[in-house]
């Protein structure tokens, strides 16, 4: 009788987020597993909006844990950490976490007396022209105005890439602690070889900071055009709205037009600047367009741009941004475009064969905001990702779960509610139906009990959760057979996981984009999964 060469046998596979084998308890008293340093750092970084409290962890504690993890990995594996920070800023689009990470990476290496990598790490995370000043603001507030060479050189490299006429007009404002001129004085960048005008730009930025009334050089036509517009009287400014190409040549953003007109942005003003507005600016101003009465013709142009898959990909917006815009926009004319944009932003979700059980954690700990404005909660993201995955599966049961227990002394038991997927329907509509139809359950987190209650021989289980399961006589990983793949989508980045991960049929991933979904078909085809930036390189 064959013991190993059996039908259905699959090669052993591994994934990058790994537990160490050491057990502890979750915040709710269930059996928990500790992760290795890189895994803990990764899951925390992709879900950490710096300075923001979570249900179980204050913002300051969370930030301190992130700092300590970055500092450890910066010394033991700088190549991994540099690649991680670059990916965190670009593909994962986590701006503040990557900037803080690069600063702490550099500080740790300086204190350890090791050289290399810091300049490159800093340069890679500074992707927008206001970020050199933001980085210096963080560094100097924490470590003083004396800048080490890697900091100066990394910021200077970014300045060469990012400083232009348009970026100076957009980001060099009095509201900033570090103006462009301040950054130039601190890091002393040389003009880029392929930008012969940049030396004049640097000089003008210094003159502007010192309020010196010097003539703008002829090699800076956008700045000269802006200067001419600012000299116009109020009536002339209003007339200029009929010549939007002039506004664009002067680098006029909607914010600068609003201040320039010294009055409200009415439909005429919006329609003058919409053609030159970037994707994010359009997405964030849909309510303003409606309130100003922008015409249906112009709105249709905006909607086509928002729905364009290439524009969506270039914008690098998190999927939750489209859901937020959908909730904020009062009119129905944006709904279809935003639904198409959201679908395009989730293009990496695979089509999974067989039967899939998708469990969505809607316990009270998931009713915690991602950011300080509190407009989006973790369970909003959990519902969105859970429904989107279920819709892509050949056959899926998408189930909201929490706990049926009211007191800690009660026996474990799950509260569950199956969501009826709308095949071929609107993803945004389904998420709204989830929210309005009572699928956010609240209460505790009885993950193991929910698995025992809902698992019916499915081919795989995907759990979207913060992993803080409550106490149960059997732990989460034992609630389904060891032969059944169980994937955990972590949306909170707490230190403790609810199950082992990284090998066999137990795997964990995380983040606020669709990239991690690629791991599922990879693992099920018998191939090891690696860190997302390594997958991209391959």
Short mmCIF file of C-alpha atoms in Angstrom, two decimals:
data_model
loop_
_atom_site.label_atom_id
_atom_site.label_comp_id
_atom_site.label_asym_id
_atom_site.label_seq_id
_atom_site.Cartn_x
_atom_site.Cartn_y
_atom_site.Cartn_z
CA UNK A 1 0.00 0.00 0.00
CA UNK A 2 1.36 3.41 -0.95
CA UNK A 3 1.93 5.69 2.04
CA UNK A 4 3.16 8.85 0.28
CA UNK A 5 2.29 8.68 -3.43
CA UNK A 6 -1.42 9.16 -2.94
CA UNK A 7 -3.98 11.00 -5.00
CA UNK A 8 -4.45 14.53 -3.70
CA UNK A 9 -1.01 14.69 -2.09
CA UNK A 10 0.44 18.20 -2.43
CA UNK A 11 3.97 19.51 -1.99
CA UNK A 12 4.74 21.34 1.23
CA UNK A 13 4.75 25.09 0.68
CA UNK A 14 5.75 28.13 2.70
CA UNK A 15 4.72 31.76 2.91
CA UNK A 16 6.67 34.73 4.28
CA UNK A 17 4.61 35.68 7.36
CA UNK A 18 5.81 33.07 9.85
CA UNK A 19 5.10 32.23 13.46
CA UNK A 20 7.94 31.12 15.72
CA UNK A 21 6.14 28.25 17.44
CA UNK A 22 6.01 30.17 20.71
CA UNK A 23 2.49 30.45 22.11
CA UNK A 24 0.90 33.27 24.07
CA UNK A 25 -2.62 34.69 24.37
CA UNK A 26 -4.54 37.12 22.21
CA UNK A 27 -5.97 40.34 23.63
CA UNK A 28 -9.25 38.46 24.16
CA UNK A 29 -7.63 35.54 25.99
CA UNK A 30 -7.56 32.98 23.19
CA UNK A 31 -4.55 30.87 22.21
CA UNK A 32 -2.14 33.08 20.28
CA UNK A 33 1.06 32.64 18.30
CA UNK A 34 4.06 34.95 18.18
CA UNK A 35 5.53 35.86 14.81
CA UNK A 36 9.14 36.40 13.86
CA UNK A 37 10.39 39.99 13.74
CA UNK A 38 10.02 40.57 9.99
CA UNK A 39 6.53 39.11 9.94
CA UNK A 40 5.37 41.23 12.87
CA UNK A 41 6.87 44.33 11.26
CA UNK A 42 5.26 43.64 7.90
CA UNK A 43 1.74 43.10 9.26
CA UNK A 44 1.99 46.15 11.50
CA UNK A 45 3.34 48.44 8.76
CA UNK A 46 0.71 47.62 6.15
CA UNK A 47 -2.12 48.45 8.55
CA UNK A 48 -0.58 51.24 10.65
CA UNK A 49 -1.75 54.82 10.20
CA UNK A 50 0.86 56.52 12.38
CA UNK A 51 -0.46 58.13 15.56
CA UNK A 52 -3.86 56.45 15.34
CA UNK A 53 -5.34 54.48 18.23
CA UNK A 54 -6.70 50.99 17.66
CA UNK A 55 -9.14 48.98 19.77
CA UNK A 56 -6.45 47.18 21.77
CA UNK A 57 -3.42 49.42 21.30
CA UNK A 58 -2.91 53.17 21.79
CA UNK A 59 -1.39 55.05 18.87
CA UNK A 60 1.80 55.87 20.80
CA UNK A 61 2.33 52.27 21.87
CA UNK A 62 1.75 51.10 18.32
CA UNK A 63 4.21 53.61 16.90
CA UNK A 64 6.84 52.64 19.49
CA UNK A 65 6.47 48.98 18.57
CA UNK A 66 6.85 49.84 14.89
CA UNK A 67 9.97 51.90 15.63
CA UNK A 68 11.60 49.10 17.62
CA UNK A 69 10.86 46.51 14.94
CA UNK A 70 12.30 48.71 12.18
CA UNK A 71 15.42 49.34 14.25
CA UNK A 72 16.01 45.63 14.80
CA UNK A 73 15.64 44.64 11.16
CA UNK A 74 17.67 47.64 9.95
CA UNK A 75 20.75 46.16 11.57
CA UNK A 76 20.22 42.42 11.09
CA UNK A 77 19.01 42.54 7.45
CA UNK A 78 19.35 45.98 5.82
CA UNK A 79 18.82 44.65 2.28
CA UNK A 80 15.43 43.22 3.23
CA UNK A 81 14.45 46.33 5.15
CA UNK A 82 15.44 48.72 2.32
CA UNK A 83 13.37 46.75 -0.19
CA UNK A 84 10.47 46.58 2.25
CA UNK A 85 10.44 50.35 2.85
CA UNK A 86 10.55 51.08 -0.88
CA UNK A 87 7.61 48.72 -1.48
CA UNK A 88 5.72 50.13 1.51
CA UNK A 89 5.81 53.63 -0.01
CA UNK A 90 5.17 52.67 -3.62
CA UNK A 91 3.00 49.57 -4.02
CA UNK A 92 1.42 49.58 -0.54
CA UNK A 93 1.05 53.39 -0.65
CA UNK A 94 1.69 53.81 3.09
CA UNK A 95 3.23 57.26 3.11
CA UNK A 96 3.81 58.17 6.75
CA UNK A 97 4.77 54.67 7.89
CA UNK A 98 7.44 54.41 5.19
CA UNK A 99 8.83 57.89 5.93
CA UNK A 100 9.06 57.18 9.67
CA UNK A 101 10.51 53.77 8.88
CA UNK A 102 13.31 55.23 6.76
CA UNK A 103 14.21 57.73 9.49
CA UNK A 104 14.34 55.07 12.21
CA UNK A 105 16.20 52.68 9.89
CA UNK A 106 18.88 55.35 9.42
CA UNK A 107 19.09 56.22 13.11
CA UNK A 108 19.48 52.57 14.10
CA UNK A 109 22.30 52.01 11.65
CA UNK A 110 24.10 55.17 12.74
CA UNK A 111 23.90 54.10 16.38
CA UNK A 112 25.14 50.61 15.50
CA UNK A 113 28.11 52.11 13.64
CA UNK A 114 27.31 50.36 10.35
CA UNK A 115 27.41 52.07 6.98
CA UNK A 116 25.45 51.79 3.76
CA UNK A 117 21.77 51.53 2.75
CA UNK A 118 20.49 54.59 4.64
CA UNK A 119 20.85 57.08 1.81
CA UNK A 120 19.08 54.71 -0.58
CA UNK A 121 16.29 53.97 1.91
CA UNK A 122 15.56 57.66 2.46
CA UNK A 123 15.60 58.49 -1.24
CA UNK A 124 13.26 55.60 -2.07
CA UNK A 125 10.47 56.61 0.33
CA UNK A 126 10.40 60.30 -0.66
CA UNK A 127 8.04 60.19 -3.62
CA UNK A 128 6.28 63.56 -3.45
CA UNK A 129 7.86 67.01 -3.40
CA UNK A 130 6.54 67.91 0.06
CA UNK A 131 8.09 64.79 1.59
CA UNK A 132 11.72 65.99 1.91
CA UNK A 133 10.41 68.72 4.23
CA UNK A 134 8.13 66.23 5.99
CA UNK A 135 11.08 63.88 6.56
CA UNK A 136 13.24 66.67 7.96
CA UNK A 137 10.38 67.77 10.19
CA UNK A 138 10.21 64.28 11.70
CA UNK A 139 13.98 63.90 12.02
CA UNK A 140 14.71 67.28 13.58
CA UNK A 141 11.78 67.12 16.01
CA UNK A 142 13.10 63.81 17.32
CA UNK A 143 16.88 63.97 16.86
CA UNK A 144 17.77 67.67 16.51
CA UNK A 145 18.87 69.90 13.64
CA UNK A 146 22.25 68.25 13.14
CA UNK A 147 21.85 66.11 10.03
CA UNK A 148 24.13 63.09 9.46
CA UNK A 149 25.56 62.61 5.99
CA UNK A 150 23.20 59.77 4.97
CA UNK A 151 20.23 62.00 5.79
CA UNK A 152 21.59 64.94 3.82
CA UNK A 153 22.48 62.80 0.82
CA UNK A 154 19.24 60.81 0.77
CA UNK A 155 17.11 63.95 0.98
CA UNK A 156 19.29 65.71 -1.60
CA UNK A 157 18.83 62.82 -4.04
CA UNK A 158 15.06 63.12 -3.62
CA UNK A 159 15.16 66.91 -4.08
CA UNK A 160 16.89 66.47 -7.44
CA UNK A 161 14.09 64.15 -8.56
CA UNK A 162 11.13 66.01 -7.12
CA UNK A 163 11.70 69.75 -7.14
CA UNK A 164 10.18 71.44 -10.18
CA UNK A 165 8.24 74.60 -10.97
CA UNK A 166 4.89 72.83 -10.52
CA UNK A 167 5.85 71.16 -7.25
CA UNK A 168 7.19 74.42 -5.83
CA UNK A 169 3.92 76.19 -6.63
CA UNK A 170 1.86 73.37 -5.12
CA UNK A 171 3.79 72.51 -1.95
CA UNK A 172 5.98 75.49 -0.99
CA UNK A 173 3.51 77.29 1.27
CA UNK A 174 3.66 79.30 4.48
CA UNK A 175 1.84 76.52 6.34
CA UNK A 176 4.93 74.30 6.13
CA UNK A 177 7.57 74.31 8.85
CA UNK A 178 10.23 73.43 6.28
CA UNK A 179 9.83 75.37 3.04
CA UNK A 180 11.71 74.36 -0.12
CA UNK A 181 14.34 76.99 0.69
CA UNK A 182 14.84 75.56 4.17
CA UNK A 183 15.39 72.08 2.76
CA UNK A 184 17.90 73.44 0.24
CA UNK A 185 19.81 75.26 2.98
CA UNK A 186 20.02 72.11 5.10
CA UNK A 187 20.99 69.46 2.52
CA UNK A 188 22.70 71.54 -0.23
CA UNK A 189 21.69 69.49 -3.31
CA UNK A 190 23.35 70.05 -6.66
CA UNK A 191 21.06 70.58 -9.65
CA UNK A 192 20.41 67.40 -11.63
CA UNK A 193 22.57 67.06 -14.75
CA UNK A 194 19.51 66.56 -16.99
CA UNK A 195 17.65 69.59 -15.55
CA UNK A 196 19.61 72.70 -16.57
CA UNK A 197 16.87 74.96 -15.17
CA UNK A 198 17.04 73.46 -11.67
CA UNK A 199 19.82 75.73 -10.44
CA UNK A 200 17.64 78.77 -11.19
CA UNK A 201 14.72 77.03 -9.50
CA UNK A 202 16.78 76.45 -6.36
CA UNK A 203 17.86 80.10 -6.29
CA UNK A 204 14.27 81.26 -6.74
CA UNK A 205 13.08 78.96 -3.92
CA UNK A 206 15.70 80.54 -1.63
CA UNK A 207 14.69 84.07 -2.70
CA UNK A 208 11.05 83.18 -2.12
CA UNK A 209 11.80 81.82 1.37
CA UNK A 210 13.76 84.93 2.31
CA UNK A 211 11.07 87.15 0.74
CA UNK A 212 13.59 88.72 -1.63
CA UNK A 213 11.85 90.46 -4.54
CA UNK A 214 14.05 89.15 -7.36
CA UNK A 215 13.01 88.78 -10.99
CA UNK A 216 11.96 85.25 -11.93
CA UNK A 217 14.41 83.80 -14.50
CA UNK A 218 13.15 83.27 -18.05
CA UNK A 219 13.95 79.53 -17.81
CA UNK A 220 11.05 79.21 -15.32
CA UNK A 221 8.03 80.06 -17.52
CA UNK A 222 5.40 78.52 -15.22
CA UNK A 223 6.52 80.65 -12.30
CA UNK A 224 6.50 83.76 -14.49
CA UNK A 225 2.99 82.91 -15.71
CA UNK A 226 1.82 82.50 -12.12
CA UNK A 227 3.32 85.87 -11.22
CA UNK A 228 1.40 87.53 -14.05
CA UNK A 229 -1.89 85.95 -12.93
CA UNK A 230 -1.41 87.16 -9.39
CA UNK A 231 -1.19 90.76 -10.63
CA UNK A 232 -4.68 90.67 -12.14
CA UNK A 233 -7.54 92.53 -10.51
CA UNK A 234 -10.57 90.60 -9.27
CA UNK A 235 -12.57 91.10 -12.48
CA UNK A 236 -9.66 90.00 -14.64
CA UNK A 237 -9.24 86.85 -12.55
CA UNK A 238 -12.87 85.87 -13.05
CA UNK A 239 -12.52 86.43 -16.82
CA UNK A 240 -9.45 84.19 -16.87
CA UNK A 241 -11.64 81.21 -15.91
CA UNK A 242 -12.77 81.18 -19.55
CA UNK A 243 -9.13 80.47 -20.56
CA UNK A 244 -8.30 77.32 -18.57
CA UNK A 245 -5.19 76.61 -20.67
CA UNK A 246 -3.64 79.76 -19.20
CA UNK A 247 -4.40 78.53 -15.70
CA UNK A 248 -2.78 75.19 -16.46
CA UNK A 249 0.35 76.82 -17.83
CA UNK A 250 0.59 78.74 -14.57
CA UNK A 251 0.34 75.54 -12.51
CA UNK A 252 -2.92 76.60 -10.88
CA UNK A 253 -4.34 73.83 -8.72
CA UNK A 254 -7.92 73.99 -7.46
CA UNK A 255 -6.61 75.10 -4.06
CA UNK A 256 -4.65 77.98 -5.57
CA UNK A 257 -7.61 79.03 -7.75
CA UNK A 258 -9.86 79.11 -4.68
CA UNK A 259 -7.49 81.48 -2.90
CA UNK A 260 -6.81 83.50 -6.03
CA UNK A 261 -10.50 84.20 -6.69
CA UNK A 262 -10.99 85.22 -3.06
CA UNK A 263 -14.44 83.72 -3.14
CA UNK A 264 -16.29 80.40 -3.35
CA UNK A 265 -15.50 77.80 -6.00
CA UNK A 266 -18.64 77.91 -8.11
CA UNK A 267 -19.40 75.70 -11.13
CA UNK A 268 -17.49 77.98 -13.51
CA UNK A 269 -14.37 77.86 -11.34
CA UNK A 270 -14.48 74.08 -10.96
CA UNK A 271 -15.07 73.54 -14.66
CA UNK A 272 -12.01 75.67 -15.43
CA UNK A 273 -9.66 73.56 -13.30
CA UNK A 274 -11.14 70.06 -13.61
CA UNK A 275 -9.29 69.29 -16.89
CA UNK A 276 -5.92 69.74 -15.14
CA UNK A 277 -6.82 68.09 -11.84
CA UNK A 278 -5.09 64.87 -10.81
CA UNK A 279 -6.90 61.63 -10.07
CA UNK A 280 -6.78 61.92 -6.27
CA UNK A 281 -7.99 65.51 -6.36
CA UNK A 282 -10.97 64.52 -8.50
CA UNK A 283 -11.82 61.61 -6.23
CA UNK A 284 -11.79 63.79 -3.13
CA UNK A 285 -13.89 66.61 -4.57
CA UNK A 286 -16.97 64.83 -5.93
CA UNK A 287 -19.17 66.31 -3.22
CA UNK A 288 -17.82 69.80 -4.00
CA UNK A 289 -18.60 69.31 -7.70
CA UNK A 290 -22.19 68.41 -6.87
CA UNK A 291 -22.68 71.24 -4.40
CA UNK A 292 -21.33 73.77 -6.92
CA UNK A 293 -23.59 72.44 -9.67
CA UNK A 294 -20.97 71.24 -12.15
CA UNK A 295 -22.65 70.34 -15.44
CA UNK A 296 -23.48 66.76 -16.38
CA UNK A 297 -21.17 67.03 -19.40
CA UNK A 298 -18.17 67.89 -17.23
CA UNK A 299 -19.21 65.32 -14.64
CA UNK A 300 -19.26 62.68 -17.36
CA UNK A 301 -15.65 63.55 -18.24
CA UNK A 302 -14.68 63.15 -14.59
CA UNK A 303 -16.54 59.85 -14.32
CA UNK A 304 -14.79 58.41 -17.41
CA UNK A 305 -11.40 59.29 -15.95
CA UNK A 306 -12.26 57.79 -12.57
CA UNK A 307 -13.44 54.53 -14.16
CA UNK A 308 -10.46 54.13 -16.52
CA UNK A 309 -8.44 51.07 -15.32
CA UNK A 310 -5.14 52.59 -16.45
CA UNK A 311 -5.87 55.77 -14.49
CA UNK A 312 -6.84 53.67 -11.45
CA UNK A 313 -3.57 51.74 -11.62
CA UNK A 314 -1.49 54.90 -11.98
CA UNK A 315 -3.29 56.60 -9.10
CA UNK A 316 -2.28 53.84 -6.63
CA UNK A 317 -5.36 54.61 -4.55
CA UNK A 318 -6.24 52.14 -1.82
CA UNK A 319 -9.52 50.34 -2.58
CA UNK A 320 -11.08 51.86 0.53
CA UNK A 321 -10.67 55.34 -0.98
CA UNK A 322 -13.32 54.54 -3.60
CA UNK A 323 -15.70 53.32 -0.93
CA UNK A 324 -15.07 56.51 1.06
CA UNK A 325 -15.72 58.66 -2.01
CA UNK A 326 -18.93 56.71 -2.70
CA UNK A 327 -20.17 57.42 0.82
CA UNK A 328 -19.25 61.11 0.61
CA UNK A 329 -20.72 61.93 -2.82
CA UNK A 330 -24.38 62.98 -2.57
CA UNK A 331 -25.48 62.37 -6.17
CA UNK A 332 -25.92 59.08 -8.03
CA UNK A 333 -23.98 60.17 -11.10
CA UNK A 334 -20.67 58.95 -9.63
CA UNK A 335 -21.81 55.53 -8.45
CA UNK A 336 -21.17 53.49 -11.60
CA UNK A 337 -17.76 55.07 -12.21
CA UNK A 338 -16.67 54.51 -8.61
CA UNK A 339 -17.87 50.91 -8.74
CA UNK A 340 -15.82 50.31 -11.89
CA UNK A 341 -12.81 52.02 -10.30
CA UNK A 342 -13.10 49.89 -7.16
CA UNK A 343 -13.35 46.74 -9.24
CA UNK A 344 -10.26 47.77 -11.22
CA UNK A 345 -8.36 48.42 -7.97
CA UNK A 346 -9.10 44.81 -6.96
CA UNK A 347 -7.93 43.26 -10.23
CA UNK A 348 -5.46 40.94 -8.46
CA UNK A 349 -8.19 38.96 -6.72
CA UNK A 350 -7.99 35.49 -8.31
CA UNK A 351 -10.87 33.33 -9.49
CA UNK A 352 -10.80 30.41 -7.04
CA UNK A 353 -12.29 27.07 -7.95
CA UNK A 354 -14.08 24.70 -5.61
CA UNK A 355 -15.95 25.87 -2.51
CA UNK A 356 -14.61 28.71 -0.36
CA UNK A 357 -15.71 29.78 3.10
CA UNK A 358 -15.05 33.49 3.67
CA UNK A 359 -15.44 34.53 7.30
CA UNK A 360 -15.60 38.28 7.94
CA UNK A 361 -14.88 39.41 11.50
CA UNK A 362 -17.40 42.08 12.54
CA UNK A 363 -16.79 41.94 16.28
CA UNK A 364 -16.55 45.16 18.28
CA UNK A 365 -12.76 45.31 18.00
CA UNK A 366 -13.18 45.66 14.22
CA UNK A 367 -15.31 48.76 14.79
CA UNK A 368 -12.15 50.84 15.04
CA UNK A 369 -11.12 53.62 12.65
CA UNK A 370 -8.27 53.31 10.18
CA UNK A 371 -7.55 57.03 10.45
CA UNK A 372 -8.21 59.95 12.75
CA UNK A 373 -11.27 61.25 10.91
CA UNK A 374 -13.08 58.00 11.74
CA UNK A 375 -14.92 57.78 8.42
CA UNK A 376 -13.72 54.24 7.66
CA UNK A 377 -13.62 51.35 10.10
CA UNK A 378 -11.68 48.11 9.95
CA UNK A 379 -14.86 46.15 9.46
CA UNK A 380 -15.68 48.29 6.41
CA UNK A 381 -12.44 47.02 4.85
CA UNK A 382 -13.14 43.48 6.03
CA UNK A 383 -16.58 43.49 4.42
CA UNK A 384 -15.26 44.98 1.17
CA UNK A 385 -12.45 42.45 0.79
CA UNK A 386 -14.64 39.55 1.90
CA UNK A 387 -17.44 40.35 -0.56
CA UNK A 388 -14.97 41.04 -3.40
CA UNK A 389 -13.26 37.68 -2.86
CA UNK A 390 -16.56 35.83 -2.57
CA UNK A 391 -17.76 37.35 -5.83
CA UNK A 392 -14.67 36.04 -7.64
CA UNK A 393 -14.99 32.48 -6.34
CA UNK A 394 -16.74 29.77 -8.33
CA UNK A 395 -18.73 28.98 -5.19
CA UNK A 396 -18.44 30.89 -1.92
CA UNK A 397 -20.18 31.30 1.40
CA UNK A 398 -19.48 34.77 2.78
CA UNK A 399 -20.34 34.90 6.47
CA UNK A 400 -20.17 37.71 9.03
CA UNK A 401 -19.22 36.46 12.49
CA UNK A 402 -18.68 37.57 16.08
CA UNK A 403 -19.66 36.01 19.41
CA UNK A 404 -22.97 34.89 20.87
CA UNK A 405 -21.58 35.20 24.41
CA UNK A 406 -22.70 38.09 26.60
CA UNK A 407 -20.52 37.28 29.63
CA UNK A 408 -17.03 35.85 29.93
CA UNK A 409 -18.43 32.91 31.91
CA UNK A 410 -20.72 31.89 29.03
CA UNK A 411 -19.77 28.91 26.90
CA UNK A 412 -18.07 29.76 23.58
CA UNK A 413 -20.49 30.27 20.74
CA UNK A 414 -20.57 32.21 17.50
CA UNK A 415 -23.02 34.69 16.12
CA UNK A 416 -23.01 34.33 12.32
CA UNK A 417 -24.95 35.75 9.41
CA UNK A 418 -24.52 34.62 5.80
CA UNK A 419 -24.44 37.35 3.16
CA UNK A 420 -26.31 36.73 -0.13
CA UNK A 421 -23.86 37.64 -2.88
CA UNK A 422 -25.30 39.46 -5.89
CA UNK A 423 -23.77 37.80 -8.93
CA UNK A 424 -22.90 40.40 -11.54
CA UNK A 425 -24.09 43.17 -9.24
CA UNK A 426 -22.41 46.25 -7.84
CA UNK A 427 -19.61 45.69 -5.34
CA UNK A 428 -20.24 49.09 -3.77
CA UNK A 429 -23.94 48.32 -3.63
CA UNK A 430 -23.24 45.02 -1.86
CA UNK A 431 -20.98 46.71 0.68
CA UNK A 432 -23.66 49.30 1.39
CA UNK A 433 -26.26 46.54 1.73
CA UNK A 434 -23.94 44.77 4.21
CA UNK A 435 -23.68 47.96 6.26
CA UNK A 436 -27.36 48.87 6.19
CA UNK A 437 -28.74 45.34 6.45
CA UNK A 438 -27.30 44.38 9.81
CA UNK A 439 -24.19 42.35 8.94
CA UNK A 440 -21.99 44.33 11.34
CA UNK A 441 -22.67 42.20 14.40
CA UNK A 442 -20.55 43.61 17.24
CA UNK A 443 -19.64 41.77 20.42
CA UNK A 444 -16.72 39.40 21.00
CA UNK A 445 -14.67 37.28 18.60
CA UNK A 446 -15.41 33.55 18.67
CA UNK A 447 -13.46 32.54 15.57
CA UNK A 448 -13.07 28.85 16.39
CA UNK A 449 -16.76 28.51 17.17
CA UNK A 450 -17.69 30.30 13.91
CA UNK A 451 -15.49 27.87 11.96
CA UNK A 452 -17.07 24.84 13.61
CA UNK A 453 -20.50 26.24 12.93
CA UNK A 454 -20.01 27.26 9.28
CA UNK A 455 -17.38 24.87 7.88
CA UNK A 456 -19.01 22.21 5.70
CA UNK A 457 -16.18 20.50 3.87
CA UNK A 458 -15.11 23.63 1.98
CA UNK A 459 -11.94 23.46 -0.12
CA UNK A 460 -10.43 26.44 1.68
CA UNK A 461 -11.17 28.99 4.39
CA UNK A 462 -10.32 32.70 4.26
CA UNK A 463 -10.74 34.69 7.50
CA UNK A 464 -10.66 38.50 7.33
CA UNK A 465 -9.97 39.61 10.91
CA UNK A 466 -7.79 41.34 13.49
CA UNK A 467 -7.00 37.82 14.86
CA UNK A 468 -7.91 38.66 18.46
CA UNK A 469 -9.98 35.53 19.08
CA UNK A 470 -11.56 34.82 22.44
CA UNK A 471 -10.92 31.79 24.64
CA UNK A 472 -12.23 28.46 23.36
CA UNK A 473 -11.74 24.84 24.39
CA UNK A 474 -10.21 24.27 20.95
CA UNK A 475 -7.96 26.77 19.25
CA UNK A 476 -8.68 28.32 15.86
CA UNK A 477 -6.30 26.17 13.83
CA UNK A 478 -8.00 22.99 15.11
CA UNK A 479 -11.49 24.11 14.08
CA UNK A 480 -10.96 22.79 10.53
CA UNK A 481 -8.97 19.80 9.36
CA UNK A 482 -5.22 20.21 8.95
CA UNK A 483 -5.63 19.25 5.28
CA UNK A 484 -7.86 22.29 4.62
CA UNK A 485 -5.98 25.47 3.65
CA UNK A 486 -6.79 28.29 6.06
CA UNK A 487 -5.76 31.80 5.03
CA UNK A 488 -5.90 34.70 7.47
CA UNK A 489 -6.18 38.25 6.13
CA UNK A 490 -4.87 40.43 8.97
CA UNK A 491 -6.29 43.95 9.08
CA UNK A 492 -4.84 45.26 12.33
CA UNK A 493 -1.19 44.22 12.76
CA UNK A 494 -1.37 43.21 16.41
CA UNK A 495 1.59 41.31 17.84
CA UNK A 496 -0.23 38.01 18.35
CA UNK A 497 -1.83 35.83 15.68
CA UNK A 498 -4.71 33.42 16.18
CA UNK A 499 -3.06 30.49 14.38
CA UNK A 500 0.34 29.26 13.21
CA UNK A 501 1.36 30.54 9.78
CA UNK A 502 4.04 30.26 7.13
CA UNK A 503 3.93 26.54 6.39
CA UNK A 504 1.62 23.62 5.74
CA UNK A 505 -1.94 24.78 5.18
CA UNK A 506 -1.85 27.78 7.50
CA UNK A 507 -0.90 31.13 5.99
CA UNK A 508 -1.33 34.79 6.93
CA UNK A 509 -1.14 37.91 4.83
CA UNK A 510 -2.24 41.51 5.29
CA UNK A 511 -2.53 45.02 3.96
CA UNK A 512 -5.12 47.32 2.45
CA UNK A 513 -4.60 46.42 -1.21
CA UNK A 514 -5.46 43.34 -3.27
CA UNK A 515 -1.85 42.24 -3.79
CA UNK A 516 -1.79 39.56 -1.10
CA UNK A 517 -4.60 37.64 -2.79
CA UNK A 518 -2.00 36.48 -5.31
CA UNK A 519 -0.63 34.15 -2.65
CA UNK A 520 -3.65 31.85 -2.62
CA UNK A 521 -3.39 30.34 -6.13
CA UNK A 522 0.40 30.35 -5.83
CA UNK A 523 0.36 28.24 -2.67
CA UNK A 524 -2.37 25.97 -3.94
CA UNK A 525 -0.35 25.26 -7.07
CA UNK A 526 2.47 23.98 -4.83
CA UNK A 527 4.76 27.00 -5.10
CA UNK A 528 6.25 28.91 -2.19
CA UNK A 529 5.04 32.49 -1.72
CA UNK A 530 7.57 35.23 -1.04
CA UNK A 531 7.41 38.85 0.07
CA UNK A 532 5.38 40.97 -2.39
CA UNK A 533 8.36 43.00 -3.62
CA UNK A 534 10.21 39.74 -4.36
CA UNK A 535 7.19 38.46 -6.30
CA UNK A 536 7.24 41.68 -8.30
CA UNK A 537 10.93 41.30 -9.07
CA UNK A 538 10.34 37.75 -10.28
#
